[in-house]
Coordinates of C-alpha atoms in Angstrom, one line a residue:
M108 CA 42.2 29.8 -14.8
K109 CA 45.0 30.3 -16.1
K110 CA 44.1 33.1 -18.3
I111 CA 42.8 35.0 -15.3
I112 CA 45.5 34.6 -13.3
D113 CA 48.3 35.1 -16.0
Y114 CA 46.0 38.6 -16.9
A115 CA 45.8 39.6 -13.1
V116 CA 49.9 38.9 -12.8
A117 CA 50.9 40.9 -15.3
N118 CA 48.6 44.1 -14.5
I119 CA 49.6 44.1 -10.7
I120 CA 53.4 44.2 -11.9
K121 CA 52.4 46.5 -14.0
I122 CA 51.1 48.7 -11.5
I123 CA 53.8 48.1 -9.1
N124 CA 56.5 48.6 -11.5
S125 CA 55.0 52.2 -11.7
K126 CA 56.1 53.4 -7.7
K127 CA 58.1 55.2 -6.8
D128 CA 59.9 52.3 -4.6
I129 CA 59.2 48.9 -6.3
Q130 CA 60.4 46.5 -4.4
R131 CA 59.3 47.8 -1.2
V132 CA 56.2 47.8 -2.2
A133 CA 56.2 44.5 -4.1
F134 CA 57.1 43.4 -0.7
Q135 CA 55.0 44.6 1.4
F136 CA 52.0 43.8 -1.0
L137 CA 53.2 40.3 -0.6
L138 CA 53.2 40.6 3.2
E139 CA 50.3 41.8 3.8
E140 CA 48.6 39.1 1.5
L141 CA 50.4 36.5 3.7
D142 CA 48.9 38.1 6.2
A143 CA 45.3 38.1 5.1
G144 CA 45.6 34.2 4.3
K145 CA 47.4 32.6 7.1
D146 CA 44.2 31.2 8.9
G147 CA 42.4 30.3 5.0
T148 CA 42.1 27.3 3.7
D149 CA 44.5 24.4 4.0
Y150 CA 45.8 25.0 0.7
V151 CA 46.4 28.8 1.0
Q152 CA 47.9 28.2 4.5
Y153 CA 50.2 24.9 3.0
K154 CA 50.9 27.7 0.0
I155 CA 52.1 30.2 2.9
R156 CA 53.9 27.5 5.6
T157 CA 56.1 27.0 2.1
S158 CA 56.6 30.4 1.0
G159 CA 59.7 30.9 2.7
V160 CA 58.8 33.8 4.4
D161 CA 58.9 33.9 7.6
Q162 CA 55.7 34.1 9.9
S163 CA 57.2 36.7 12.2
K164 CA 58.0 39.3 8.9
F165 CA 54.3 38.9 7.7
D166 CA 52.2 39.0 10.7
G167 CA 50.8 42.3 11.2
A168 CA 51.7 43.4 8.2
M169 CA 47.9 44.4 7.1
N170 CA 48.3 47.3 9.5
R171 CA 51.7 48.7 8.2
S172 CA 50.3 49.7 4.5
W173 CA 50.2 52.5 2.7
N174 CA 48.6 54.3 -0.5
D175 CA 50.8 52.9 -2.8
V176 CA 50.2 49.2 -1.7
D177 CA 46.5 49.4 -0.7
G178 CA 44.9 53.0 -1.5
A179 CA 43.5 54.1 -5.3
N180 CA 45.6 52.1 -8.5
S181 CA 47.2 50.4 -5.9
P182 CA 48.6 46.7 -6.4
Q183 CA 46.0 45.7 -3.2
E184 CA 42.5 47.7 -5.1
F185 CA 43.3 46.1 -8.5
L186 CA 43.5 42.3 -6.6
N187 CA 40.6 43.0 -4.6
I188 CA 38.3 43.9 -7.6
G189 CA 39.4 41.5 -9.7
M190 CA 38.4 39.0 -6.9
F191 CA 35.2 40.1 -5.9
Q192 CA 34.0 39.5 -9.6
L193 CA 35.7 35.9 -10.0
L194 CA 33.7 35.3 -6.5
H195 CA 30.2 36.6 -7.9
Q196 CA 30.3 35.0 -11.5
T197 CA 32.1 31.4 -9.8
Q198 CA 30.3 31.8 -6.1
D199 CA 32.9 29.4 -5.4
I200 CA 34.9 30.9 -2.4
N201 CA 37.5 27.6 -2.4
L202 CA 38.7 28.6 -6.0
V203 CA 38.7 32.2 -5.3
A204 CA 41.4 31.1 -2.3
R205 CA 43.4 29.1 -4.7
V206 CA 43.7 31.6 -7.5
R207 CA 44.4 34.7 -5.4
I208 CA 47.4 33.1 -3.6
T209 CA 48.7 31.5 -6.9
I210 CA 48.9 35.3 -8.5
V211 CA 50.8 35.9 -5.2
D212 CA 53.1 33.2 -5.7
E213 CA 54.0 33.8 -9.2
L214 CA 54.8 37.5 -8.2
M215 CA 56.6 36.2 -5.6
K216 CA 58.6 34.4 -7.9
Y217 CA 58.3 36.9 -10.9
Y218 CA 60.4 39.6 -7.7
K219 CA 62.3 36.7 -6.1
I220 CA 60.7 36.7 -2.7
G221 CA 61.1 34.1 0.0
K222 CA 61.7 31.1 -1.8
Y223 CA 62.0 32.3 -4.9
S224 CA 65.4 34.3 -3.3
N225 CA 68.6 33.7 -4.8
K226 CA 69.5 33.5 -1.5
S227 CA 66.8 30.6 -0.6
Q228 CA 67.7 28.6 -3.2
K229 CA 71.5 28.5 -2.6
K230 CA 70.1 27.4 0.7
Q231 CA 68.5 24.5 -0.8
P232 CA 70.0 21.7 -2.4
R233 CA 67.6 19.8 -4.7
K234 CA 66.3 16.6 -3.1
F235 CA 64.4 15.0 -5.9
V236 CA 65.1 11.7 -6.5
N237 CA 67.6 9.9 -9.0
L238 CA 65.3 6.8 -9.7
F239 CA 68.4 5.2 -12.5
K240 CA 71.7 6.3 -9.6
I241 CA 72.0 2.7 -8.5
V242 CA 71.9 2.7 -5.0
T243 CA 71.7 -0.5 -4.2
D244 CA 73.8 -4.0 -4.6
E245 CA 73.6 -5.6 -8.1
E246 CA 72.2 -9.1 -6.9
K247 CA 69.1 -7.3 -5.2
L248 CA 67.8 -5.3 -8.1
H249 CA 64.6 -6.4 -9.5
P250 CA 63.7 -8.2 -13.1
H251 CA 61.6 -4.8 -14.3
F252 CA 64.6 -3.0 -13.2
K253 CA 67.2 -4.5 -14.9
N254 CA 65.0 -4.6 -17.7
L255 CA 65.1 -1.2 -17.6
M256 CA 68.4 -0.7 -18.0
Q257 CA 68.9 -2.1 -21.4
N258 CA 70.0 0.5 -23.5
S259 CA 67.0 0.0 -25.6
K260 CA 64.9 1.3 -22.9
E261 CA 65.9 4.5 -22.6
P262 CA 62.8 6.3 -23.9
I263 CA 61.1 4.4 -21.1
R264 CA 64.0 6.0 -18.6
N265 CA 63.4 9.5 -19.4
V266 CA 59.3 8.8 -19.4
L267 CA 60.2 7.8 -15.5
T268 CA 62.6 10.4 -15.2
S269 CA 59.7 13.1 -15.9
W270 CA 57.1 11.5 -14.1
A271 CA 59.9 11.9 -11.2
E272 CA 60.5 15.2 -11.3
E273 CA 60.0 17.6 -7.9
F274 CA 59.5 13.5 -6.2
I275 CA 61.0 14.6 -2.9
D276 CA 62.8 10.9 -1.5
R277 CA 62.0 11.6 1.7
D278 CA 64.2 8.9 3.7
K279 CA 67.7 9.7 2.0
N280 CA 67.7 7.2 -0.7
K281 CA 64.9 4.5 0.5
F282 CA 62.3 5.3 -2.3
S283 CA 65.3 4.9 -5.3
R284 CA 66.4 1.4 -3.1
E285 CA 62.3 0.3 -3.2
F286 CA 62.5 1.4 -7.2
Q287 CA 65.3 -0.7 -7.3
E288 CA 64.9 -3.7 -5.3
T289 CA 61.1 -4.5 -5.0
F290 CA 59.6 -1.4 -7.8
N291 CA 55.5 -2.2 -8.5
S292 CA 55.0 0.0 -5.5
S293 CA 57.2 2.7 -6.2
F294 CA 55.9 2.7 -9.3
W295 CA 52.7 3.1 -8.2
E296 CA 53.4 5.7 -6.2
L297 CA 55.1 7.3 -9.4
Y298 CA 52.4 7.0 -11.7
L299 CA 49.9 8.1 -8.7
F300 CA 52.5 11.2 -8.2
Q301 CA 51.9 12.3 -12.1
C302 CA 48.5 11.8 -11.9
F303 CA 48.5 14.9 -8.8
K304 CA 50.5 17.2 -10.5
E305 CA 48.4 16.7 -14.0
L306 CA 45.4 17.5 -11.6
E307 CA 47.4 20.6 -10.5
I308 CA 46.9 18.9 -6.7
E309 CA 49.7 19.8 -4.8
I310 CA 51.5 17.4 -2.7
D311 CA 53.4 18.4 0.8
F312 CA 56.7 16.3 1.2
S313 CA 56.7 17.7 4.7
K314 CA 54.3 14.5 5.9
P315 CA 56.5 11.7 6.5
S316 CA 52.6 9.7 6.3
P317 CA 50.5 8.3 4.8
D318 CA 52.0 8.5 1.3
F319 CA 50.6 11.8 -0.3
T320 CA 49.3 14.3 1.9
L321 CA 47.3 16.8 -1.2
Y322 CA 46.2 20.3 -1.2
S323 CA 43.4 21.0 -4.1
T324 CA 40.8 23.5 -4.4
Y325 CA 38.4 22.4 -2.9
N326 CA 39.7 20.0 -0.2
S327 CA 42.9 18.3 1.9
F328 CA 42.9 14.9 1.9
N329 CA 45.2 12.6 2.0
V330 CA 46.0 9.2 0.2
E331 CA 48.1 6.0 1.2
A332 CA 49.6 4.2 -1.6
V333 CA 49.0 -0.2 -1.7
I334 CA 49.5 -2.3 -4.4
T335 CA 48.7 -6.2 -4.4
N336 CA 51.1 -9.2 -4.5
N337 CA 51.2 -12.6 -5.2
D338 CA 50.8 -15.0 -1.4
K339 CA 53.1 -16.7 -0.4
N340 CA 52.2 -20.0 -1.9
S341 CA 51.9 -19.1 -5.4
N342 CA 55.0 -16.8 -7.8
P343 CA 55.7 -13.8 -8.1
E344 CA 53.7 -11.9 -11.2
W345 CA 57.1 -11.7 -13.5
T346 CA 57.7 -14.9 -13.6
K347 CA 57.0 -17.8 -16.4
E348 CA 55.6 -20.0 -13.6
A349 CA 52.6 -17.2 -12.7
F350 CA 52.1 -16.5 -16.6
S351 CA 51.7 -20.9 -16.7
A352 CA 49.1 -20.3 -13.6
R353 CA 47.6 -18.3 -15.0
K354 CA 46.7 -19.7 -18.3
E355 CA 45.4 -22.7 -16.4
K356 CA 42.8 -20.2 -14.3
T357 CA 39.4 -20.0 -15.2
H358 CA 38.3 -16.1 -15.3
D359 CA 36.5 -17.1 -11.7
E360 CA 39.3 -18.4 -10.6
F361 CA 41.2 -15.1 -11.4
I362 CA 38.7 -12.3 -10.2
E363 CA 38.3 -14.1 -7.1
Y364 CA 42.4 -14.5 -6.8
T365 CA 42.1 -11.1 -7.1
S366 CA 39.7 -10.3 -4.9
I367 CA 40.6 -11.6 -2.2
R368 CA 44.4 -9.8 -2.4
I369 CA 42.8 -6.8 -2.9
L370 CA 40.2 -7.1 0.2
N371 CA 43.0 -8.0 2.5
S372 CA 45.1 -4.7 1.3
I373 CA 41.5 -2.3 2.3
R374 CA 41.7 -4.1 5.8
E375 CA 45.5 -3.8 6.2
K376 CA 45.2 0.0 5.2
H377 CA 41.8 0.6 7.0
K378 CA 43.7 -1.1 10.4
K379 CA 46.5 1.4 10.0
Y380 CA 44.2 4.2 9.8
I381 CA 42.3 3.1 12.3
Q382 CA 45.0 2.6 14.6
K383 CA 47.8 5.3 13.4
Y384 CA 46.7 8.2 10.7
S385 CA 43.9 8.8 12.4
N386 CA 45.4 10.1 15.4
W387 CA 47.0 12.7 12.9
Q388 CA 46.7 16.8 12.5
H389 CA 47.2 16.5 9.1
V390 CA 45.1 13.2 8.7
K391 CA 41.8 14.4 12.0
N392 CA 38.7 15.2 9.6
K393 CA 39.8 15.2 5.9
P394 CA 39.2 12.4 3.5
F395 CA 41.1 9.4 3.6
I396 CA 41.7 7.7 0.4
I397 CA 43.3 4.1 -0.6
A398 CA 44.9 4.1 -3.8
I399 CA 45.3 0.3 -5.1
A400 CA 47.2 -1.0 -8.1
P401 CA 47.0 -5.0 -9.0
F402 CA 50.0 -6.8 -9.2
D403 CA 49.3 -10.2 -7.3
Q404 CA 49.5 -12.4 -10.5
S405 CA 50.1 -12.5 -14.1
L406 CA 47.9 -10.4 -16.1
S407 CA 46.4 -8.7 -13.0
S408 CA 45.8 -5.6 -15.5
H409 CA 42.7 -8.0 -17.4
Q410 CA 40.4 -7.0 -14.5
N411 CA 39.1 -3.4 -15.4
N412 CA 36.4 -3.0 -12.7
V413 CA 34.9 -6.6 -12.3
A414 CA 36.9 -7.3 -8.4
M415 CA 36.2 -3.5 -7.1
T416 CA 32.9 -3.6 -7.9
N417 CA 32.7 -7.1 -6.0
I418 CA 34.4 -6.3 -2.8
L419 CA 32.9 -2.7 -2.8
Y420 CA 29.8 -2.7 -3.7
G421 CA 28.9 -6.3 -3.6
Q422 CA 28.1 -6.2 -7.3
I423 CA 29.6 -9.5 -9.6
I424 CA 29.7 -8.6 -13.4
Q425 CA 29.5 -11.9 -15.0
H426 CA 30.0 -11.9 -18.7
N427 CA 31.3 -14.7 -21.8
L428 CA 33.3 -11.9 -23.7
F429 CA 36.5 -14.2 -23.8
E430 CA 34.6 -16.8 -25.0
K431 CA 34.2 -18.0 -28.7
D432 CA 31.3 -18.7 -30.9
K433 CA 28.7 -17.0 -28.2
K434 CA 26.6 -14.2 -28.6
P435 CA 28.1 -11.4 -26.1
E436 CA 26.6 -11.2 -22.7
I437 CA 27.0 -9.1 -19.5
N438 CA 25.1 -9.7 -16.8
I439 CA 25.4 -7.9 -13.1
K440 CA 24.1 -9.7 -9.8
K441 CA 24.1 -9.0 -5.8
N442 CA 27.0 -10.8 -4.2
N443 CA 27.3 -11.4 -0.6
F444 CA 30.6 -13.0 -0.8
I445 CA 33.9 -14.7 -2.0
L446 CA 35.3 -18.2 -1.3
K447 CA 38.5 -18.5 -0.3
N448 CA 40.2 -21.7 -1.6
G449 CA 37.0 -22.8 -2.9
E450 CA 35.3 -23.4 0.6
N451 CA 36.0 -20.4 3.6
P452 CA 33.2 -17.7 2.8
I453 CA 34.4 -13.6 3.0
K454 CA 32.0 -11.6 2.9
V455 CA 32.0 -8.4 0.3
G456 CA 30.1 -5.4 -0.5
I457 CA 32.0 -2.8 2.5
F458 CA 30.9 0.0 0.8
T459 CA 27.5 -0.9 1.5
N460 CA 27.4 0.2 5.0
D461 CA 29.4 2.0 7.7
S462 CA 31.6 -0.8 8.3
F463 CA 34.8 1.0 6.4
K464 CA 33.4 4.4 7.2
E465 CA 37.1 6.3 7.4
I466 CA 37.9 5.1 4.1
S467 CA 36.4 7.9 1.8
A468 CA 37.1 6.2 -1.1
V469 CA 39.4 4.0 -3.0
I470 CA 41.6 4.7 -5.9
F471 CA 42.6 1.9 -8.7
S472 CA 43.5 1.4 -12.0
T473 CA 44.8 -1.4 -14.1
M474 CA 46.2 1.1 -16.6
A475 CA 49.3 2.1 -14.1
T476 CA 51.7 -0.4 -15.9
M477 CA 55.0 -0.5 -17.9
S478 CA 53.1 0.2 -21.2
K479 CA 51.0 3.4 -19.7
A480 CA 55.5 4.2 -19.8
I481 CA 55.7 2.9 -23.5
V482 CA 52.9 4.9 -25.4
Q483 CA 54.0 8.3 -23.8
T484 CA 57.6 7.1 -26.0
N485 CA 57.8 7.1 -29.4
M486 CA 58.9 3.7 -29.4
K487 CA 58.1 1.2 -32.4
C488 CA 55.7 -1.4 -31.7
Q489 CA 51.9 -1.9 -31.6
V490 CA 49.3 -0.5 -29.4
R491 CA 46.5 -2.6 -28.8
T492 CA 43.5 -0.6 -27.2
S493 CA 39.6 -1.5 -25.9
K494 CA 37.2 1.3 -25.7
F495 CA 34.1 2.3 -24.3
F496 CA 31.2 3.4 -26.1
D497 CA 27.9 4.0 -24.5
D498 CA 25.6 3.1 -27.5
V499 CA 27.8 -0.2 -28.2
Y500 CA 27.5 -3.6 -26.2
V501 CA 31.2 -4.6 -25.8
P502 CA 34.2 -2.9 -25.8
V503 CA 35.1 -1.7 -29.5
I504 CA 38.7 -2.9 -29.7
E505 CA 41.4 -0.6 -32.0
F506 CA 45.3 -1.1 -33.1
H507 CA 47.5 1.8 -33.3
D508 CA 51.2 2.4 -34.2
N509 CA 52.6 3.9 -31.5
E510 CA 54.3 7.0 -33.1
K511 CA 50.5 7.8 -34.0
Y512 CA 48.5 7.1 -31.0
T513 CA 48.2 9.5 -28.0
E514 CA 46.6 8.4 -24.7
S515 CA 46.5 10.6 -21.5
H516 CA 48.2 10.0 -18.3
L517 CA 45.0 9.9 -16.5
E518 CA 43.0 7.3 -18.9
G519 CA 42.4 4.2 -16.5
L520 CA 41.8 5.7 -13.3
Q521 CA 39.2 4.4 -11.4
I522 CA 37.5 6.2 -8.2
F523 CA 35.2 4.6 -6.2
H524 CA 33.6 6.5 -3.7
N525 CA 31.9 5.5 -0.2
P526 CA 28.7 6.6 0.2
Y527 CA 29.0 6.4 4.2
A528 CA 32.1 8.3 4.3
L529 CA 32.3 10.2 7.1
H530 CA 34.9 12.8 5.3
P531 CA 33.8 12.4 1.6
L532 CA 36.1 12.8 -1.3
D533 CA 34.4 15.7 -3.1
T534 CA 33.8 14.5 -7.0
R535 CA 35.8 18.2 -8.0
E536 CA 38.9 16.5 -7.5
F537 CA 39.2 14.1 -10.1
N538 CA 36.6 15.9 -12.3
K539 CA 38.3 14.5 -16.3
H540 CA 36.7 13.0 -18.7
E541 CA 39.2 10.2 -18.5
I542 CA 39.1 9.4 -14.9
T543 CA 35.7 6.9 -14.0
H544 CA 33.8 7.0 -10.6
Y545 CA 31.5 4.8 -9.4
F546 CA 29.5 5.7 -6.5
F547 CA 26.0 3.5 -4.5
D548 CA 22.5 4.5 -4.1
K549 CA 21.6 3.5 -0.7
E550 CA 18.3 3.7 -1.2
Y551 CA 18.2 1.5 -4.5
H552 CA 21.5 -0.6 -3.0
M553 CA 23.1 -0.3 -6.0
P554 CA 25.6 1.3 -7.9
Y555 CA 25.8 3.7 -10.4
G556 CA 28.2 5.8 -13.0
G557 CA 30.7 4.2 -14.6
Q558 CA 33.3 5.5 -17.8
N559 CA 32.1 8.1 -19.9
N560 CA 32.2 7.7 -23.9
N561 CA 35.0 6.6 -25.6
T562 CA 37.5 6.4 -22.8
I563 CA 40.3 2.9 -22.5
V564 CA 39.0 -0.2 -20.8
S565 CA 42.2 -1.9 -21.4
R566 CA 45.3 -1.5 -23.3
N567 CA 48.2 -3.8 -24.0
V568 CA 51.8 -3.1 -26.1
F569 CA 53.0 -5.0 -28.6
F570 CA 56.8 -4.9 -29.9
F571 CA 58.0 -7.0 -33.3
E572 CA 62.0 -8.2 -34.2
N573 CA 63.1 -6.7 -37.5

């Protein structure tokens, strides 16, 4: 759509600049567009609300027009014809609305109107988060953050700073402090924020909660971000003790533990939605998504979709891929419970009925780790990937030099859709080849969907001493 938008903007500028009173025509044309769109889609309303133009200025603007603005050979005539043709081609009124308001925004920028005016820009100081300006006491700094502050880690800091561009710390230095003191949850939010930017989904920072209020071409929706942490009887994932404990666990014990931690997080956020978020106007009657990343034990990223498929769809994936000298086998069977502490049954398959119907989907990733940032640098290291190919039984392992390796920011993102959702998430919101979608067939009572060909299952990086 960018070519269409650029073409329309260039031609409308040419038409407006051919008029006698250029700035007056431009201003009136844009006021009329804001007036016409004020009752449009959620995304259009959001763009108008953040346009920097007070509604009192554009209310009734369409009734104050003249020929240079909406007559023959006018910007309004050109835009109307173009949008009619686009609607005829796509049959997608939401897409047309997004394209139209984007054209308006680009023209506001060109003519320095509203939030793009010099006067407006002087009034609005930058509030973007500064991740690496220390805002807490030295003894409170998280080990991961301390590691990042080493001189050799500057390339990684630069990547994380780029992720944080346009991220607004809504509560003074709260986000920066949490990034420096607790790290993982803030890292996960930064990763998600960069995902939304790359998907061209607008983030509304005027809403304090949930974590992300989002506007896209097709819908407005809310995302609550959460991570899983270790329980009170175990060590944090970054400690040597946690690594040792992980080595002593079988694969089944590893999956069982992380499944319980993930399920607890989903339940807590579901409860929060019922008691709090569901009453808010910007959340009510809109898709609500929980975004989860696992940091509950050492090597939490080595689980792919196994725990989540069990928790949401009651399907346990059993395999022997880590066992030497055995033919690779993968079996999938239905499962109703997991055992906490080996004896207390906890029901799973929460998306196989309407008990969690308020949750539209779950976003999940085991790839949103520090190595995601590392592979976006040119640091000297080796990258080990395992990739899915639909004609091969097991993932294909490859090794790459990082300087020559490329990986999209979105690779590894998984979305599990709830078939019983009150407000389903439109699949077009995340329609990218490298994003994995999972669904559940209510009639046959089984999940479907999955990874696309040549997409990553796992990734690790290895540094070698000179």
